[in-house]
Short mmCIF file of C-alpha atoms in Angstrom, two decimals:
data_model
loop_
_atom_site.label_atom_id
_atom_site.label_comp_id
_atom_site.label_asym_id
_atom_site.label_seq_id
_atom_site.Cartn_x
_atom_site.Cartn_y
_atom_site.Cartn_z
CA MET A 8 -4.16 29.87 81.03
CA LYS A 9 -1.56 28.90 82.89
CA SER A 10 -1.42 26.92 85.81
CA GLN A 11 0.99 27.86 89.00
CA GLU A 12 3.70 24.76 87.94
CA GLY A 13 3.01 27.00 84.57
CA ALA A 14 1.25 24.04 82.62
CA GLU A 15 -1.22 25.11 80.64
CA SER A 16 -4.51 23.63 82.01
CA ILE A 17 -7.28 22.38 79.84
CA GLU A 18 -10.52 23.12 80.35
CA LYS A 19 -12.65 19.81 80.38
CA GLY A 20 -16.26 19.01 80.04
CA LYS A 21 -18.14 22.21 78.19
CA ASN A 22 -19.67 22.22 74.83
CA VAL A 23 -19.03 18.55 74.17
CA LEU A 24 -20.97 16.28 71.30
CA ILE A 25 -20.03 12.75 71.18
CA ARG A 26 -22.58 11.22 68.41
CA LEU A 27 -23.08 7.25 68.61
CA LYS A 28 -23.72 6.41 65.33
CA PHE A 29 -25.75 2.81 65.72
CA ILE A 30 -24.68 0.53 62.54
CA ARG A 31 -26.43 -2.25 61.42
CA HIS A 32 -24.22 -4.21 60.10
CA GLY A 33 -23.24 -4.86 56.11
CA GLU A 34 -25.59 -7.33 54.17
CA ARG A 35 -24.07 -11.14 55.16
CA ASP A 36 -24.84 -14.70 53.58
CA LYS A 37 -26.87 -17.22 55.47
CA GLU A 38 -23.75 -18.10 57.87
CA GLY A 39 -23.31 -14.19 58.84
CA ARG A 40 -20.68 -13.58 57.22
CA LEU A 41 -20.45 -9.80 55.63
CA THR A 42 -20.69 -10.24 51.81
CA ASP A 43 -18.57 -7.98 49.38
CA TYR A 44 -21.37 -6.06 48.53
CA GLY A 45 -22.59 -5.40 52.18
CA ARG A 46 -18.96 -3.88 52.13
CA ASP A 47 -19.63 -1.82 48.71
CA VAL A 48 -23.22 -0.71 50.48
CA THR A 49 -20.91 0.31 53.55
CA VAL A 50 -18.67 2.74 51.64
CA ARG A 51 -20.79 3.97 49.65
CA ILE A 52 -22.80 5.26 52.67
CA ALA A 53 -19.95 6.37 54.33
CA LYS A 54 -18.85 8.56 51.04
CA ALA A 55 -22.52 10.31 51.36
CA HIS A 56 -21.57 11.00 54.69
CA ALA A 57 -17.99 12.56 54.20
CA GLU A 58 -19.13 15.82 54.66
CA GLU A 59 -21.02 15.53 58.40
CA ALA A 60 -17.58 13.75 59.59
CA LYS A 61 -15.50 16.84 58.98
CA GLU A 62 -17.12 18.64 61.97
CA PHE A 63 -15.98 15.55 64.05
CA ASP A 64 -12.72 16.19 65.50
CA VAL A 65 -12.06 11.97 66.50
CA VAL A 66 -13.49 9.64 64.58
CA LYS A 67 -13.58 5.96 66.65
CA ALA A 68 -15.06 3.01 65.47
CA ILE A 69 -16.68 0.31 68.02
CA GLY A 70 -18.21 -2.84 67.39
CA SER A 71 -19.69 -6.09 68.31
CA ASP A 72 -17.94 -9.32 67.77
CA ALA A 73 -20.71 -11.54 66.95
CA GLY A 74 -19.46 -14.37 65.01
CA GLU A 75 -15.82 -14.59 65.51
CA LYS A 76 -16.24 -17.32 67.90
CA ASN A 77 -18.00 -19.27 64.93
CA GLY A 78 -15.33 -18.26 62.35
CA PHE A 79 -18.07 -16.55 60.51
CA GLY A 80 -16.02 -13.24 61.29
CA LYS A 81 -16.93 -9.94 63.19
CA ARG A 82 -19.56 -8.44 60.80
CA ALA A 83 -20.73 -5.68 63.37
CA PHE A 84 -17.34 -4.55 63.56
CA GLU A 85 -16.25 -4.54 60.19
CA THR A 86 -18.69 -2.70 58.75
CA ALA A 87 -18.26 0.25 61.77
CA ASP A 88 -14.30 -0.17 60.75
CA LEU A 89 -15.46 -0.22 57.09
CA TYR A 90 -17.50 3.34 57.76
CA ALA A 91 -14.58 5.10 60.01
CA LYS A 92 -11.81 4.60 57.41
CA GLU A 93 -13.69 5.66 54.76
CA VAL A 94 -14.97 8.86 56.47
CA ALA A 95 -12.23 10.12 58.35
CA GLY A 96 -8.91 8.02 56.12
CA ASP A 97 -5.58 8.24 57.93
CA GLU A 98 -6.36 10.23 60.62
CA VAL A 99 -8.99 7.32 61.94
CA LEU A 100 -8.13 6.12 65.43
CA ARG A 101 -7.84 2.40 65.43
CA SER A 102 -11.15 0.68 65.47
CA LYS A 103 -11.75 -1.56 69.51
CA VAL A 104 -14.35 -4.64 69.85
CA GLN A 105 -16.83 -3.77 71.96
CA SER A 106 -18.47 -6.64 73.00
CA VAL A 107 -21.77 -4.90 74.69
CA LEU A 108 -22.86 -4.51 71.21
CA SER A 109 -23.08 -8.30 70.73
CA TYR A 110 -25.64 -10.65 70.99
CA GLU A 111 -24.05 -13.14 71.90
CA THR A 112 -23.59 -11.76 75.69
CA ILE A 113 -26.67 -11.27 76.67
CA ILE A 114 -27.80 -13.15 79.72
CA SER A 115 -31.81 -13.76 79.34
CA PRO A 116 -32.42 -16.66 76.78
CA VAL A 117 -33.83 -15.70 73.07
CA PRO A 118 -37.28 -16.28 73.39
CA HIS A 119 -37.86 -17.84 69.88
CA ASP A 120 -35.28 -19.27 67.05
CA TYR A 121 -34.34 -16.04 64.74
CA GLN A 122 -32.32 -17.68 62.66
CA LYS A 123 -34.33 -20.41 62.00
CA LEU A 124 -37.77 -17.65 61.74
CA TYR A 125 -35.04 -15.48 59.16
CA ASN A 126 -34.00 -18.28 57.22
CA ASP A 127 -37.33 -20.09 56.89
CA SER A 128 -38.53 -16.69 55.32
CA LEU A 129 -36.15 -16.44 53.12
CA PRO A 130 -36.74 -18.20 49.38
CA VAL A 131 -35.79 -21.14 48.60
CA ASN A 132 -33.43 -20.39 45.71
CA PHE A 133 -31.77 -17.48 47.17
CA ASP A 134 -28.06 -17.97 46.83
CA GLU A 135 -29.12 -17.79 43.11
CA LEU A 136 -30.30 -14.42 43.48
CA SER A 137 -28.16 -11.20 42.35
CA PRO A 138 -27.03 -9.24 45.24
CA GLU A 139 -29.72 -6.58 44.85
CA GLU A 140 -31.98 -9.81 45.01
CA LYS A 141 -30.89 -11.42 48.28
CA SER A 142 -30.82 -7.96 50.07
CA ALA A 143 -34.34 -7.32 49.10
CA ALA A 144 -35.22 -10.84 50.47
CA ALA A 145 -33.01 -10.58 53.06
CA ARG A 146 -35.23 -7.33 53.98
CA VAL A 147 -38.48 -9.01 53.94
CA ALA A 148 -37.30 -12.24 56.33
CA GLN A 149 -35.37 -9.61 58.99
CA ARG A 150 -39.06 -7.96 59.39
CA ALA A 151 -40.78 -11.17 59.66
CA MET A 152 -38.40 -12.05 62.50
CA LEU A 153 -38.28 -8.66 64.25
CA ASP A 154 -42.08 -8.49 64.00
CA HIS A 155 -42.37 -11.69 65.72
CA LEU A 156 -39.95 -10.12 68.63
CA VAL A 157 -41.41 -7.17 68.91
CA ALA A 158 -44.93 -8.19 69.49
CA SER A 159 -43.79 -10.60 71.83
CA ASP A 160 -45.18 -10.15 75.40
CA THR A 161 -44.32 -13.08 76.50
CA PRO A 162 -42.24 -12.53 80.21
CA GLU A 163 -39.22 -14.22 78.58
CA ALA A 164 -39.44 -12.33 75.06
CA GLU A 165 -39.86 -8.93 77.66
CA ALA A 166 -36.40 -9.91 79.80
CA TYR A 167 -34.46 -9.89 76.64
CA LYS A 168 -35.75 -6.54 75.32
CA ARG A 169 -35.11 -5.58 78.49
CA GLU A 170 -31.84 -6.58 78.50
CA GLU A 171 -30.31 -5.70 74.78
CA ALA A 172 -32.41 -2.05 75.50
CA GLY A 173 -29.84 -1.95 78.63
CA ALA A 174 -26.73 -3.00 77.03
CA PHE A 175 -27.32 -0.02 75.05
CA ALA A 176 -28.30 2.12 77.67
CA TYR A 177 -25.35 1.22 79.34
CA LEU A 178 -23.23 2.49 76.13
CA VAL A 179 -24.80 5.75 76.22
CA GLU A 180 -24.11 6.15 79.85
CA HIS A 181 -20.29 5.32 79.49
CA TYR A 182 -20.24 8.13 77.21
CA ARG A 183 -22.15 10.81 78.89
CA ASP A 184 -19.66 10.29 82.10
CA MET A 185 -16.46 10.44 79.36
CA ALA A 186 -17.58 13.78 77.68
CA LYS A 187 -17.46 15.31 80.93
CA ARG A 188 -13.35 14.56 80.86
CA LEU A 189 -13.18 15.87 77.18
CA LYS A 190 -11.42 19.01 76.20
CA ASP A 191 -14.07 21.80 75.84
CA GLY A 192 -15.57 22.28 72.61
CA SER A 193 -14.31 18.51 71.32
CA LYS A 194 -16.12 16.58 69.11
CA VAL A 195 -16.28 12.76 68.76
CA LEU A 196 -17.98 10.45 66.36
CA ILE A 197 -18.43 7.16 67.39
CA PRO A 198 -19.73 4.82 64.92
CA ALA A 199 -20.94 1.42 66.75
CA GLY A 200 -21.37 -1.47 64.62
CA THR A 201 -24.30 -3.52 65.69
CA HIS A 202 -27.37 -5.90 64.38
CA GLY A 203 -30.67 -6.18 64.03
CA GLY A 204 -32.96 -7.45 66.20
CA THR A 205 -30.89 -5.75 69.21
CA MET A 206 -30.41 -2.34 68.10
CA GLU A 207 -34.27 -0.85 68.04
CA PHE A 208 -34.86 -1.51 71.54
CA LEU A 209 -33.68 1.02 73.19
CA LEU A 210 -35.85 3.43 71.07
CA GLN A 211 -38.52 0.91 72.12
CA GLN A 212 -38.24 1.49 75.33
CA ALA A 213 -37.15 5.11 75.61
CA LEU A 214 -37.35 7.27 72.55
CA VAL A 215 -39.35 10.13 73.00
CA ARG A 216 -41.26 12.21 70.15
CA LYS A 217 -42.65 15.50 70.78
CA ASN A 218 -45.17 16.30 67.83
CA ASP A 219 -46.29 19.51 66.73
CA ASP A 220 -49.15 19.58 68.22
CA GLY A 221 -47.03 19.80 71.08
CA SER A 222 -48.09 15.31 72.04
CA THR A 223 -45.33 13.21 73.18
CA ILE A 224 -45.35 9.69 72.76
CA VAL A 225 -42.70 7.41 74.48
CA GLY A 226 -41.60 4.45 72.90
CA PHE A 227 -43.75 2.72 70.09
CA LYS A 228 -45.64 -0.50 69.66
CA LYS A 229 -44.85 -1.58 65.98
CA LEU A 230 -41.82 -1.26 63.58
CA ASP A 231 -44.01 0.65 61.31
CA GLU A 232 -43.67 4.06 63.54
CA ILE A 233 -40.26 4.58 63.21
CA GLY A 234 -40.53 3.60 59.09
CA GLY A 235 -40.35 -0.28 59.84
CA GLU A 236 -36.69 -2.17 60.40
CA PHE A 237 -33.10 -0.95 59.48
CA SER A 238 -31.75 -2.30 56.87
CA PRO A 239 -28.11 -3.40 56.55
CA SER A 240 -25.60 -0.53 57.15
CA GLU A 241 -28.29 1.58 58.15
CA ASP A 242 -27.73 3.94 61.79
CA TYR A 243 -29.43 5.93 63.96
CA ASN A 244 -27.18 8.69 65.49
CA VAL A 245 -27.37 9.16 69.97
CA ASP A 246 -26.07 12.68 70.04
CA VAL A 247 -24.17 12.82 73.64
CA SER A 248 -23.64 16.43 74.20
CA THR A 249 -23.07 19.45 77.17
CA ASP A 250 -24.18 22.62 77.23
CA GLU A 251 -21.81 25.56 77.92
CA ASN A 252 -21.70 25.13 81.65
CA GLY A 253 -20.85 21.27 81.57
CA HIS A 254 -24.56 19.99 82.03
CA PRO A 255 -26.15 17.40 79.77
CA ALA A 256 -27.90 18.39 77.37
CA PRO A 257 -30.83 16.15 76.53
CA MET A 258 -29.94 13.33 74.39
CA ARG A 259 -31.48 13.69 70.90
CA VAL A 260 -31.69 11.20 68.29
CA SER A 261 -31.73 11.75 64.52
CA PHE A 262 -31.95 9.15 61.33
CA ASP A 263 -29.39 9.56 58.39
CA ASN A 264 -32.34 7.52 56.19
CA PRO A 265 -29.28 6.77 53.60
CA PHE A 266 -31.85 4.45 51.38
CA ASN A 267 -34.15 7.10 50.97
CA ASN A 268 -37.25 5.46 53.27
CA PRO A 269 -40.44 7.75 53.39
CA GLY A 270 -41.41 6.69 56.85
CA ARG A 271 -37.77 6.71 58.07
CA VAL A 272 -38.65 10.27 59.48
CA LEU A 273 -38.77 11.48 63.18
CA PRO A 274 -40.05 14.82 64.52
CA GLU A 275 -37.79 17.87 65.02
CA VAL A 276 -37.86 17.16 68.53
CA ALA A 277 -36.88 13.68 69.33
CA TYR A 278 -34.71 11.72 72.25
CA LEU A 279 -33.93 9.59 74.92
CA ASP A 280 -35.34 9.93 77.76
CA GLU A 281 -32.68 10.72 80.56
CA ALA A 282 -35.04 8.66 83.79
CA ILE A 283 -35.39 5.60 81.57
CA VAL A 284 -31.97 5.44 80.01
CA ALA A 285 -30.24 5.73 83.68
CA GLU A 286 -32.89 2.66 84.10
CA LEU A 287 -31.56 0.74 81.96
CA ALA A 288 -27.89 1.02 82.36
CA ASP A 289 -28.85 0.19 85.90
CA TYR A 290 -30.80 -2.77 84.92
CA TYR A 291 -27.83 -3.97 82.75
CA ARG A 292 -25.30 -3.12 85.28
CA LYS A 293 -26.67 -5.33 87.84
CA LEU A 294 -27.14 -7.75 85.45
CA HIS A 295 -23.42 -8.25 83.96
CA PHE A 296 -21.24 -6.76 86.78
CA SER A 297 -23.22 -7.29 90.02
CA ASN A 298 -20.31 -9.33 91.55
CA THR A 299 -17.94 -7.66 90.43
CA GLU A 300 -18.05 -3.61 90.99
#
């Protein structure tokens, strides 16, 4: 199609797919640095997803920069960057820091000392364990910390979880808007490096599951309902897409299940509630940008 000026007219916003792949950072040490074992696991998972990535025109990683100011490195950003480079090779676009994925930007006070809860749950001989044994021990510690937060219903805990969910909803809304501006038929993969103890709460508040019997469940009360906590380097996907008319399609949620976790399954129909996502994003926007927008 040509415009009157002779330039090619590009149709935008129809049949677009942006897959947000929220990835928990790889295995870390007690100080929060990404370990070599964590890097290796991330690369192995990415290799297993290489075929999936081929269906996308563009791969661009984003990630939290938490830890950088303390000199511990950006473990979440590095994890997403490793993943993107492995699945896309030389064709990957330059990765970008996205501070909205960082727990360090949350305004609400943390309702508990998560680092102490985590470290107190590790065995006293943690430093002497093998990488595989450290990974198993770290999962127990992560679960203890997360179970405490998920179950907490104090006003402080509710505010914290709502803001964390809002941060992820704000990012989802950003890419929903971007989908309207992309060339028809575009497919974009966004590995988004983040943290356990942050990535769960969008699902806790906005995940809709439709079971085979027609029943609908919104959110969850216990982590076991979605198969437990996310392991290091594990992810979930949110598909932000448009239909053939350019209208937003349901935001489908899926698990990649790279750890062969039998509990990490969803019904065939699982998506984010559009109204809840909009409400959470607005909540986050007012907290963080009310004086600048």
